[in-house]
Coordinates of C-alpha atoms in Angstrom, one line a residue:
X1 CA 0.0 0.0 0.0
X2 CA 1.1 3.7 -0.7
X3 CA 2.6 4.7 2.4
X4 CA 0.5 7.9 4.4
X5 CA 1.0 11.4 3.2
X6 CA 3.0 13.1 6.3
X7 CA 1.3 15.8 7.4
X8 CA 2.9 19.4 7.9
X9 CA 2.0 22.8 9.8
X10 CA 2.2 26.4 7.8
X11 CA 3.8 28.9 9.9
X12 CA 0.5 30.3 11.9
X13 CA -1.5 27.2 12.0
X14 CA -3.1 26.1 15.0
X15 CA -2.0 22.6 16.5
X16 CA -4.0 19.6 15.9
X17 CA -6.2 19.1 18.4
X18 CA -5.6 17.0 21.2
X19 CA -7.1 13.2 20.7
X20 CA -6.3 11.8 23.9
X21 CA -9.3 9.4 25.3
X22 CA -11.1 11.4 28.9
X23 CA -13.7 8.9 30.8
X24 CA -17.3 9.5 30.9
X25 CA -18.9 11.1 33.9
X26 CA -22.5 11.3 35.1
X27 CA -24.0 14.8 36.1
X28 CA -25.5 12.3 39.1
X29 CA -23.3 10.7 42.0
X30 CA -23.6 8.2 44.1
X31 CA -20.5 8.7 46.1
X32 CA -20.2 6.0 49.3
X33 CA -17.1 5.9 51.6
X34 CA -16.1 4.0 54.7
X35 CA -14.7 3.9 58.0
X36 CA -13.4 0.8 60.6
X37 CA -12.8 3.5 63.4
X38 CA -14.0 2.1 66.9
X39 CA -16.0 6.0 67.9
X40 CA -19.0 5.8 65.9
X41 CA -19.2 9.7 65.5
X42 CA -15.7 9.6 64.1
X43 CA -16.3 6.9 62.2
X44 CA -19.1 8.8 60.2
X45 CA -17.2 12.3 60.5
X46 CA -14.2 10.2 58.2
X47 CA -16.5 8.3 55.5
X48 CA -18.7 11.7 55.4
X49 CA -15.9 13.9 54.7
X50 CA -14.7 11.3 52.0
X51 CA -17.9 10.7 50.5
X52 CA -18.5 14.6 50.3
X53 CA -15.3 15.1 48.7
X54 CA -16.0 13.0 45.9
X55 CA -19.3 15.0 44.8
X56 CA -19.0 17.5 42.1
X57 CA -17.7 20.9 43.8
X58 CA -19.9 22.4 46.7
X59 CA -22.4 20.4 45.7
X60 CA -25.3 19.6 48.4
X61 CA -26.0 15.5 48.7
X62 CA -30.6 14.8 47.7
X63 CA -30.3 12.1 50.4
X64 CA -27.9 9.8 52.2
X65 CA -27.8 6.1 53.5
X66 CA -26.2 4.7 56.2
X67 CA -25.1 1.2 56.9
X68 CA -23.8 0.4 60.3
X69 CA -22.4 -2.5 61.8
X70 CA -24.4 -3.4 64.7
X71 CA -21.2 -3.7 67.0
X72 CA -21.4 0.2 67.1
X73 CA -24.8 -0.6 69.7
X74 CA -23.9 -3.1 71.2
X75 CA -20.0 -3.6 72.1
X76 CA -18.6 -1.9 75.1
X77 CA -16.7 0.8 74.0
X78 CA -16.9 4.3 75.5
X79 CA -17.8 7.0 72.8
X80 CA -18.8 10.9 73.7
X81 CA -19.6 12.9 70.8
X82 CA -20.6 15.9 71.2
X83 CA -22.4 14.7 74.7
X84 CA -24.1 11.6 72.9
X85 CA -22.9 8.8 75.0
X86 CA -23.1 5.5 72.1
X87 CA -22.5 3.1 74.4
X88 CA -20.5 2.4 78.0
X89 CA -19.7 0.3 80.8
X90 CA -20.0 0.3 84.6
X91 CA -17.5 -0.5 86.9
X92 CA -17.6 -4.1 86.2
X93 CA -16.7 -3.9 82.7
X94 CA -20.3 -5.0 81.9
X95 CA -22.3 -3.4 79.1
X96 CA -25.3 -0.7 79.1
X97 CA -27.0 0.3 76.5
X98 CA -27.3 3.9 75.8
X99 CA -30.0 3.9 73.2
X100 CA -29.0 1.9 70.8
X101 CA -29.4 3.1 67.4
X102 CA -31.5 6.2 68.4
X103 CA -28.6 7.5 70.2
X104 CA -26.7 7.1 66.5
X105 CA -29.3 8.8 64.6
X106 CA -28.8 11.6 67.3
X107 CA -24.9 12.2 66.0
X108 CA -25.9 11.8 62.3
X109 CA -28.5 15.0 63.0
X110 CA -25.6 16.7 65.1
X111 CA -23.5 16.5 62.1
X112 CA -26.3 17.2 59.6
X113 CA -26.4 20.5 61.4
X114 CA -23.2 21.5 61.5
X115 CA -23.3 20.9 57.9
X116 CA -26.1 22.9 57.1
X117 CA -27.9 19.6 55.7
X118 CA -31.3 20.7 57.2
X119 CA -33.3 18.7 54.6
X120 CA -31.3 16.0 53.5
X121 CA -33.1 12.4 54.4
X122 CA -31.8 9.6 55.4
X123 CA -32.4 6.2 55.6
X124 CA -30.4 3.1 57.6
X125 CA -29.8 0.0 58.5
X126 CA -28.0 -2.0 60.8
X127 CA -25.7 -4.5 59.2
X128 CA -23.0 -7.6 59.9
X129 CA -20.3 -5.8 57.4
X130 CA -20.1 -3.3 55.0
X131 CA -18.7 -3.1 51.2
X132 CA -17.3 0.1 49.0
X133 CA -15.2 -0.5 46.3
X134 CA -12.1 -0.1 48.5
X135 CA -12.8 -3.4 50.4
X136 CA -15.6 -5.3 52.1
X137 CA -15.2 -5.5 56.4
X138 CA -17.9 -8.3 58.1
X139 CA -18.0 -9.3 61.7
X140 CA -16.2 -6.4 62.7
X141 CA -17.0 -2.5 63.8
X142 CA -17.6 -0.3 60.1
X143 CA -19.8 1.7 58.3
X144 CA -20.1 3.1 55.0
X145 CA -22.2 6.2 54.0
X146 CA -23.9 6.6 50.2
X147 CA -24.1 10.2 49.6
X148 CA -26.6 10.4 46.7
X149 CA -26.1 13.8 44.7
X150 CA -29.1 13.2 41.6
X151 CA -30.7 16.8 41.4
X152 CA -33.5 17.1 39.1
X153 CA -34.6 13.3 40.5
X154 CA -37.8 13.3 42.2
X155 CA -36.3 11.6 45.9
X156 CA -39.1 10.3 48.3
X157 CA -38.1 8.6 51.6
X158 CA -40.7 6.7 53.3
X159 CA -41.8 4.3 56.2
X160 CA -44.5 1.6 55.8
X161 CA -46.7 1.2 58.5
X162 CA -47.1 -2.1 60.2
X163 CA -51.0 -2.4 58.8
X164 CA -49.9 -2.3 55.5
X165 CA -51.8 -4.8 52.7
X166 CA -50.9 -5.7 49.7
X167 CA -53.9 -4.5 47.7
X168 CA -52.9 -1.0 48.7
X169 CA -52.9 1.3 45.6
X170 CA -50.8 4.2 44.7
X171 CA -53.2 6.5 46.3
X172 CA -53.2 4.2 49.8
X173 CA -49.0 4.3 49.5
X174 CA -49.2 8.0 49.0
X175 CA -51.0 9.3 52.0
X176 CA -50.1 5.7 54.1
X177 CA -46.8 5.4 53.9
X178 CA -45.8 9.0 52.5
X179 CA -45.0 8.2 48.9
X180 CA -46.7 11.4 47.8
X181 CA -46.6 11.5 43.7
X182 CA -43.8 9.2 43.2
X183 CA -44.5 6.6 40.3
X184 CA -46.6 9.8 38.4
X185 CA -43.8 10.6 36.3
X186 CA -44.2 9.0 32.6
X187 CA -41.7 5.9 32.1
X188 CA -38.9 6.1 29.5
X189 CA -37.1 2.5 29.5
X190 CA -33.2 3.5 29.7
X191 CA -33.6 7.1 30.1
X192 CA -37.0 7.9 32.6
X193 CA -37.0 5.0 35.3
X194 CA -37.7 4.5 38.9
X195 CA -36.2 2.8 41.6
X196 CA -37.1 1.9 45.3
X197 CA -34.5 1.3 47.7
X198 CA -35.6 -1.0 50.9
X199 CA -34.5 -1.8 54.1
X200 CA -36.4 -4.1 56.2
X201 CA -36.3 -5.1 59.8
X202 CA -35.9 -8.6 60.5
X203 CA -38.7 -9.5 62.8
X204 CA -41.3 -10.4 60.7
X205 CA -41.0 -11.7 57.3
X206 CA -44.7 -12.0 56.8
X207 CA -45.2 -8.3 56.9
X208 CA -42.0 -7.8 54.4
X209 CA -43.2 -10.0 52.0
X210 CA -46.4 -8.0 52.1
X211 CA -44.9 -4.9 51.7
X212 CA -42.9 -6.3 48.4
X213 CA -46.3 -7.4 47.1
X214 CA -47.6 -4.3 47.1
X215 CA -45.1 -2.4 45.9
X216 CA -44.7 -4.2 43.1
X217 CA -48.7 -4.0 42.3
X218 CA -48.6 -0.3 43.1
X219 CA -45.1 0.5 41.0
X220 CA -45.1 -2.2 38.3
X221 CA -42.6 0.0 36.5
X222 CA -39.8 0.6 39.7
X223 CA -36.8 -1.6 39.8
X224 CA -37.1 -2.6 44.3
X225 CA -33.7 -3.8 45.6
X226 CA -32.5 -3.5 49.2
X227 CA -31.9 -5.9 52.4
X228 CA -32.9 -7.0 55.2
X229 CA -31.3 -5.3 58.6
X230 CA -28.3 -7.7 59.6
X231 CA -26.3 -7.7 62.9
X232 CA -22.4 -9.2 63.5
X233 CA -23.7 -11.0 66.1
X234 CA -26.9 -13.1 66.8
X235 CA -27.1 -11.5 70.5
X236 CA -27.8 -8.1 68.7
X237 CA -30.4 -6.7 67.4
X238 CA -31.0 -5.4 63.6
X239 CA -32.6 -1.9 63.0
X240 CA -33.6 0.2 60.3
X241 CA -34.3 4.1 60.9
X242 CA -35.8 6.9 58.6
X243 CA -35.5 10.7 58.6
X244 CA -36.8 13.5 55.9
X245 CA -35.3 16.1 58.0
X246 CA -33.3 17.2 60.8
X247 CA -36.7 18.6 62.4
X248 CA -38.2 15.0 61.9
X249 CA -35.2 13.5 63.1
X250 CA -35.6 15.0 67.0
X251 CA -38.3 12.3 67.9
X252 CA -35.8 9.7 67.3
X253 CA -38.3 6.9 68.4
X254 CA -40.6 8.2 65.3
X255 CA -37.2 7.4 63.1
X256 CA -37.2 3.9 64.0
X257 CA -39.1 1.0 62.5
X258 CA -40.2 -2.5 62.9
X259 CA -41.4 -2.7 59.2
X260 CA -39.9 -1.2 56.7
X261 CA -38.7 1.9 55.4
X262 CA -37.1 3.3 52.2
X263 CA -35.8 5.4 49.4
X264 CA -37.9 6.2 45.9
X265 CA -36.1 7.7 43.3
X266 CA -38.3 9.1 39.9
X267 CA -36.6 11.3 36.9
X268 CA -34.1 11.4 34.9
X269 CA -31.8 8.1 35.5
X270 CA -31.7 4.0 34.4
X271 CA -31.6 1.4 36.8
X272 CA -29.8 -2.0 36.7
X273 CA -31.0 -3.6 39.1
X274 CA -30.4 -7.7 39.2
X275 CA -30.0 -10.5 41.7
X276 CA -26.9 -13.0 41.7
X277 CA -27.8 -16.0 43.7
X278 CA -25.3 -18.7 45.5
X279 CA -26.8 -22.2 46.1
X280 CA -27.9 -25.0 43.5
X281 CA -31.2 -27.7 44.2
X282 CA -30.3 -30.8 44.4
X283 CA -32.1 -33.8 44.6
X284 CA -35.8 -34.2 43.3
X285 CA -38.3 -31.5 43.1
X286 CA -41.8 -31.7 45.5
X287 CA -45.0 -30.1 45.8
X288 CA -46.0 -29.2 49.1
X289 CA -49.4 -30.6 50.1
X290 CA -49.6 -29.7 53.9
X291 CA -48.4 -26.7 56.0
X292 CA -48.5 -25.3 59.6
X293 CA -47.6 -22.8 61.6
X294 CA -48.1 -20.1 59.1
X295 CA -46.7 -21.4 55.9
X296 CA -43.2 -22.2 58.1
X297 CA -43.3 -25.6 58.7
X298 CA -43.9 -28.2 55.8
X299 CA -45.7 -31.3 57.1
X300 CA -46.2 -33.1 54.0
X301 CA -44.7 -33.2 50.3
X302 CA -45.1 -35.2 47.1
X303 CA -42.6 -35.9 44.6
X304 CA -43.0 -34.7 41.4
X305 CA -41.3 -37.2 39.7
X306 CA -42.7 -40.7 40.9
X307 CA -46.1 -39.0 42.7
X308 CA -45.2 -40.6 46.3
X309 CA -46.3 -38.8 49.2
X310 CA -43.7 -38.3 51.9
X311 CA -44.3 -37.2 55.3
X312 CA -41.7 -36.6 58.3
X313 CA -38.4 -38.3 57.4
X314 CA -39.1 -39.1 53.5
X315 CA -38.5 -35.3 53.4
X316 CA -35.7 -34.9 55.5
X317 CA -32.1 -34.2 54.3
X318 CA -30.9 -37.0 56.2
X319 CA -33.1 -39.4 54.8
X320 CA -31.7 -38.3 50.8
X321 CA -29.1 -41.1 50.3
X322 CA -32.3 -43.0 50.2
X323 CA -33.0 -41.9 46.8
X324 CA -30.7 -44.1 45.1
X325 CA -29.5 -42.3 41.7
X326 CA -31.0 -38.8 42.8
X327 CA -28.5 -37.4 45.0
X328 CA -24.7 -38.6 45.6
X329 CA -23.1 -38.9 49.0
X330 CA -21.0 -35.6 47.9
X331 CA -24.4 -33.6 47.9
X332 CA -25.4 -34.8 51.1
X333 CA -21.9 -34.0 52.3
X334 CA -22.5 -30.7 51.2
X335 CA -25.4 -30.0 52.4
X336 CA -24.6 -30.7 56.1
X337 CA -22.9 -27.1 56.1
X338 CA -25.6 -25.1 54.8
X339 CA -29.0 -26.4 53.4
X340 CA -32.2 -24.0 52.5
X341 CA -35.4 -24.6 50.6
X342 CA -35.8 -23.3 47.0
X343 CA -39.4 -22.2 46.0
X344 CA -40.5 -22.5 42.7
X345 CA -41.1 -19.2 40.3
X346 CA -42.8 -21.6 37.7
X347 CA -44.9 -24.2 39.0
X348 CA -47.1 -25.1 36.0
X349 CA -44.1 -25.6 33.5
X350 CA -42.6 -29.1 33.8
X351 CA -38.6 -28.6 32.6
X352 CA -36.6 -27.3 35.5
X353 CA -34.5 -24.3 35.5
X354 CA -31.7 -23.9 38.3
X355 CA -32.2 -20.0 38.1
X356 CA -35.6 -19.4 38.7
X357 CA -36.1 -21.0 42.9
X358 CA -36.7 -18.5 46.0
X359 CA -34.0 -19.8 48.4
X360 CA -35.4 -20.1 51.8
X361 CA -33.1 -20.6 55.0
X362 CA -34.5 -23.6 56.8
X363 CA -34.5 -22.9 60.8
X364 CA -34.5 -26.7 61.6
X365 CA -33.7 -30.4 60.2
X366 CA -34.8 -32.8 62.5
X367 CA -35.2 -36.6 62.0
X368 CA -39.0 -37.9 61.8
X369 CA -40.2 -33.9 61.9
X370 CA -41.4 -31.4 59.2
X371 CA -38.7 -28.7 57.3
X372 CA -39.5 -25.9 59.8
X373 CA -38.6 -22.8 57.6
X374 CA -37.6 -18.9 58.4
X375 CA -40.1 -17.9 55.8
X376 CA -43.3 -19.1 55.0
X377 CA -44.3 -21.4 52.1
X378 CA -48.1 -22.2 50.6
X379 CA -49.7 -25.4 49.6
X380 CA -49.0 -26.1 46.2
X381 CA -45.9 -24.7 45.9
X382 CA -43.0 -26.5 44.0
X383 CA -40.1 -26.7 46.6
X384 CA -36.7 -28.7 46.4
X385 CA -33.7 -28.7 48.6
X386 CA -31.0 -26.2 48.2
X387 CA -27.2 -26.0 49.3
X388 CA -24.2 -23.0 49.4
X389 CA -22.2 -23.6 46.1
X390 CA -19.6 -20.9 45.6
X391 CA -18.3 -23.0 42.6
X392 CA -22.1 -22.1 41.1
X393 CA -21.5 -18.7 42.8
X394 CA -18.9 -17.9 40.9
X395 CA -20.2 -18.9 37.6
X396 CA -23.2 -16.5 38.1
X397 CA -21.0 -14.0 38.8
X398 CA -18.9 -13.9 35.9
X399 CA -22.3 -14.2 33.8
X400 CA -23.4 -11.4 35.7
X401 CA -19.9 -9.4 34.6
X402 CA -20.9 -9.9 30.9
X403 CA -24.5 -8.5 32.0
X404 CA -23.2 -6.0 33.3
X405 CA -20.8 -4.6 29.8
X406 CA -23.7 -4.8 27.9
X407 CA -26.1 -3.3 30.0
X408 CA -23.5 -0.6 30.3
X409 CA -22.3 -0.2 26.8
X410 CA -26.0 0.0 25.6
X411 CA -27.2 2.6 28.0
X412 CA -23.8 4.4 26.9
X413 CA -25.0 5.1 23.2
X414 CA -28.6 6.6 24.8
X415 CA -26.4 9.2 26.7
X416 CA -26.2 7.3 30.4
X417 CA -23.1 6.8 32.5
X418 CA -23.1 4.9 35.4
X419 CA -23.3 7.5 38.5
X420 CA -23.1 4.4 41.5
X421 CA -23.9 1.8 43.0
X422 CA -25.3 -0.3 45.8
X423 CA -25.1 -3.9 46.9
X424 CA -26.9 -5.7 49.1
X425 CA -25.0 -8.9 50.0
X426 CA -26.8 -12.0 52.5
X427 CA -24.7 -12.6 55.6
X428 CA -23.6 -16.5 53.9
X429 CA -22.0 -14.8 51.2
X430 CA -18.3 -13.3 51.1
X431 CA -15.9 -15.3 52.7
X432 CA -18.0 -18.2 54.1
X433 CA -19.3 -18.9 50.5
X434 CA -16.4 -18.1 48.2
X435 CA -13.5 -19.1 50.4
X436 CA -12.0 -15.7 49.7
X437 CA -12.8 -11.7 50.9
X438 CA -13.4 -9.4 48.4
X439 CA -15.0 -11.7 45.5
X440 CA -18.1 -9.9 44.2
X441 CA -16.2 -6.3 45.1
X442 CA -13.1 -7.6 42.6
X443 CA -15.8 -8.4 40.0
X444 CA -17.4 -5.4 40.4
X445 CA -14.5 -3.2 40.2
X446 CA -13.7 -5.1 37.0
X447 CA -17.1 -4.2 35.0
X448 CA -17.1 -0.9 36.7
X449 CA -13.4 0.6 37.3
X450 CA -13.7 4.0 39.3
X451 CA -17.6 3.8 39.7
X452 CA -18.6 4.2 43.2
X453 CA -19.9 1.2 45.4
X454 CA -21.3 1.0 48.9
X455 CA -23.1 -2.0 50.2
X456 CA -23.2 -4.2 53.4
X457 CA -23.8 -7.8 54.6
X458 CA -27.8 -8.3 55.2
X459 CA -29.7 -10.9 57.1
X460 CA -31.4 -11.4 53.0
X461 CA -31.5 -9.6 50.3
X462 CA -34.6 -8.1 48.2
X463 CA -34.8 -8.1 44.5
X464 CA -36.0 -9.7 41.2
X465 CA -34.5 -12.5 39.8
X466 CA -32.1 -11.5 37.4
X467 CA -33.8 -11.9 33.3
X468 CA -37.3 -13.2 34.5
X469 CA -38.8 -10.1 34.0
X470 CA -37.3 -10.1 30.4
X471 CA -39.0 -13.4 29.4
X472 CA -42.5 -11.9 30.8
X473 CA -43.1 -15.5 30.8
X474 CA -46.5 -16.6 31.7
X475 CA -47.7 -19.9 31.9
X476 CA -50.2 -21.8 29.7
X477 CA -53.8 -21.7 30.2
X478 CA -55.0 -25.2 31.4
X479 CA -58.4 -25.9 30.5
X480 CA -59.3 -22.4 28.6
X481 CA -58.5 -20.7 32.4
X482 CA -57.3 -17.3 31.6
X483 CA -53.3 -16.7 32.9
X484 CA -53.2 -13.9 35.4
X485 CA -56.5 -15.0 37.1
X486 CA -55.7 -18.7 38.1
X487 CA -55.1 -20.3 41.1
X488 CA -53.4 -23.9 42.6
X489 CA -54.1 -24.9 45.6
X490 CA -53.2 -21.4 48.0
X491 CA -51.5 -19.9 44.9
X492 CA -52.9 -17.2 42.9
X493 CA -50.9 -16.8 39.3
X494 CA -51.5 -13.5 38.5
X495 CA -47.8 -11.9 38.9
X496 CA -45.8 -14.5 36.8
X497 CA -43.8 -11.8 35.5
X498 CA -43.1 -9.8 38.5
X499 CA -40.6 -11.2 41.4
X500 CA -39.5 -9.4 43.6
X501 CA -38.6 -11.4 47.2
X502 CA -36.1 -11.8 50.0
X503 CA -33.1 -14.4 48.7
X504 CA -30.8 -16.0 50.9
X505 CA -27.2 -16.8 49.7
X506 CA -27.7 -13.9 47.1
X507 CA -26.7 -10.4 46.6
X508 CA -28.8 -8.1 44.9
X509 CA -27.1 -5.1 42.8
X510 CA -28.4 -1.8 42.3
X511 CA -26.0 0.6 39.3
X512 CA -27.8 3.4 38.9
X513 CA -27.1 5.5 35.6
X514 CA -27.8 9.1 34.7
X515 CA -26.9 11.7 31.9
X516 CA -23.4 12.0 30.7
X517 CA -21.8 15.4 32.0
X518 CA -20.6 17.3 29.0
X519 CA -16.9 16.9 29.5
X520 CA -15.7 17.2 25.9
X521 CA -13.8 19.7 25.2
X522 CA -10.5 20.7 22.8
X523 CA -11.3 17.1 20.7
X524 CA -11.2 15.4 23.8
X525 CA -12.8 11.4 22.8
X526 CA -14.8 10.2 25.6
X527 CA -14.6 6.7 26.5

């Protein structure tokens, strides 16, 4: 080939411009930071500073988050801030409570005010660990702070009541639960979304998976991720706490909650929102045909495959090796260290697909005595027995890192740059699954270099299952029965395209995008 023309300046030309590659930035942030210090107050005086000095200028956060290890309540470690005892000791070294998380939402107002943040909301949670994109910290004392900087985006932070129901419409979560106008806005796929950030408190799953229900009825169109408030230790307790203001924040016992409270988010921005789960079914696949105590303890079962009934031991874990061909010695094995109960998304469809269970913790395996569950199950239902697989953990992740490029690449042609992130991670992930710290953090950093990421270690986490909603998969009408209005046994089938749930073993992952800030300048490229 005819080698290039060189090319030359005349005396008085300008200089070529300058080519070199600049990265994309997003006009929204979603800055998070971190601190291990023992003093709670200084603890969230260093992540706050760091967090604030990765927004854009002077600029003033919409909202903040905070995730807290529960140690900061509990262990005995004298902390004045400011005259806000967190926590002390008497003379016998033994430990008194000074408030407990109330006291902490107390030095998060304190330093709201000296700040000038009169109006900034924020929403918590107790957790067993916390995650940025420096490192992950469980067990241990840590926080880490999300300062969320999206202006223009419609922010609404809320708290359910306990009487909620999951028939309520948008007009009951509006003056119910304070929701106001939020899911009014017209919905842009990739460029006008919404999202709804949870946080739940432990004590009663029924109520939880109430309030899921009816958000996702009420806002079929918002992405709902979160957790549910964890604890490093199972001697202390989990809380999550809500403030719209610093004026709302002086009746501290108003901020807490025994339900759930949260974080809407409306306007201009695209959400990602997915769940990566950790353990794989093994063995056969049953439908449950008896339940008691409220769905959590399942008295009776019939296997799909061969139609046999089985009732106390048949169904227990121990029993398994029983079912010659079914499930290897290795599974059982395996199982000893961590077994749950995988519900069913698609009863009614006979091929089985390791993607699409609910994993349920199971409280207690006993010999001769029903699956007693931590969350309740209905008759009907298509169960089978799950274990902890970071082998399969791992595989999800990496599909999850090719999910993630294209997801990213595609909402980079429409204009939208990844502002954050958020992760949600169960308390049997990290180390106890993968066998190494900072897994899912690595990966993360890998599919997002230099995007912020703050996230903790929950007692579950609360999402959809990742591509179910893409198939909008329905099943087939039996008989001429209309989908959407049949029923099984207990089961109504009318949200077959909608899942959103508390996982165990799973983290749920929140990148949230939003306009590209107009960097380009002198022929810079943007990448």
């Amino acid at each position: 080939p005819l080698p290039l023309p060189t090319l030359r300046m005349a005396a008085g030309d300008l200089p070529l411009a300058d080519r070199t590659p600049v990265p994309r930035v997003s006009k929204f942030r979603f800055a998070s930071a971190s601190s291990t210090n023992e003093v709670f107050g200084d603890a969230l005086k260093e992540a706050l500073r760091a967090a604030q000095d990765a927004l854009p200028g002077d600029a003033r956060p919409t909202f903040m988050t905070v995730l807290m290890a529960s140690a900061y309540c509990h262990a005995p470690v004298l902390d004045q801030v400011e005259g806000v005892p967190e926590s002390m000791v008497d003379s016998r070294g033994q430990e008194v409570r000074a408030g407990g998380v109330a006291e902490s939402i107390d030095i998060i107002a304190r330093l709201f005010a000296q700040r000038g943040w009169t109006d900034v909301p924020v929403v918590g949670s107790t957790v067993g660990g916390y995650l940025t994109e420096g490192g992950e910290e469980e067990g241990a004392r840590g926080l880490t702070v999300t300062l969320g900087y999206v202006p223009g985006v419609k922010v609404v932070p809320f708290k359910v009541p306990e009487d909620v129901s999951d028939s309520w419409s948008q007009k009951d979560w509006a003056s119910k639960a304070s929701l106001g106008d939020f899911g009014s806005d017209p919905h842009v796929p990739g460029k006008k979304e919404s999202a709804i950030l949870l946080f739940a408190d432990p004590t009663d799953p029924l109520r939880t998976k109430t309030v899921l229900s009816g958000l996702s009825f009420a806002y079929p169109d918002a992405k709902i991720v979160g957790g549910v408030a964890g604890a490093v230790s199972a001697d202390h307790e989990a809380n999550v706490f809500m403030f719209p203001s610093l004026e709302k924040a002086k009746d501290k016992a108003s901020c807490l909650s025994s339900s759930v409270v949260g974080l809407s988010l409306e306007g201009d921005i695209a959400v990602d929102a997915v769940v990566a789960q950790g353990a794989r079914p093994i063995g056969p696949r049953f439908q449950v045909t008896q339940v008691a105590g409220d769905g959590r303890e399942i008295v009776k079962m019939k296997e799909l495959a061969s139609g046999a009934d089985s009732e106390g031991a048949p169904m227990m874990l121990f029993d398994m090796c029983g079912f010659m061909g079914l499930i290897d010695t290795a599974d059982v094995q395996e199982a000893l260290g961590f077994v749950a109960m995988g519900v069913s998304l698609n009863p009614l469809e006979e091929e089985d697909c390791d993607m699409e269970y609910i994993v349920r913790p199971i409280s207690d395996l006993e010999k001769d005595g029903p699956v007693l569950l931590a969350e309740p199950v209905r008759q009907g239902q298509i169960v089978r027995f799950h274990v902890r697989d970071g082998g399969n953990a791992t595989k999800e992740l990496e599909s999850l890192y090719l999910r993630w490029q294209l997801e990213r690449s595609t909402k980079g042609f429409e204009g939208m740059v990844p502002a954050g992130a958020m992760m949600f991670a169960d308390e049997y992930r990290g180390k106890r699954l993968f066998g190494e710290e900072e897994k899912e953090v690595t990966m993360f950093k890998k599919a997002f270099p230099g995007v912020s990421l703050g996230g903790g270690y929950f007692t579950g986490a609360i999402g959809e299952l990742p591509n179910f909603r893409d198939r909008n998969k329905k099943p087939a009408d039996p008989k001429g029965a209309k989908a959407g209005n049949m029923t099984l046994p207990g089961i109504k089938l009318d949200t077959f395209d909608r899942h959103i749930d508390k996982h165990s073993v799973a983290t749920a992952y929140c990148v949230v995008y939003g306009p590209e800030e107009d960097t380009e300048q002198d022929g810079e490229i943007p990448v």
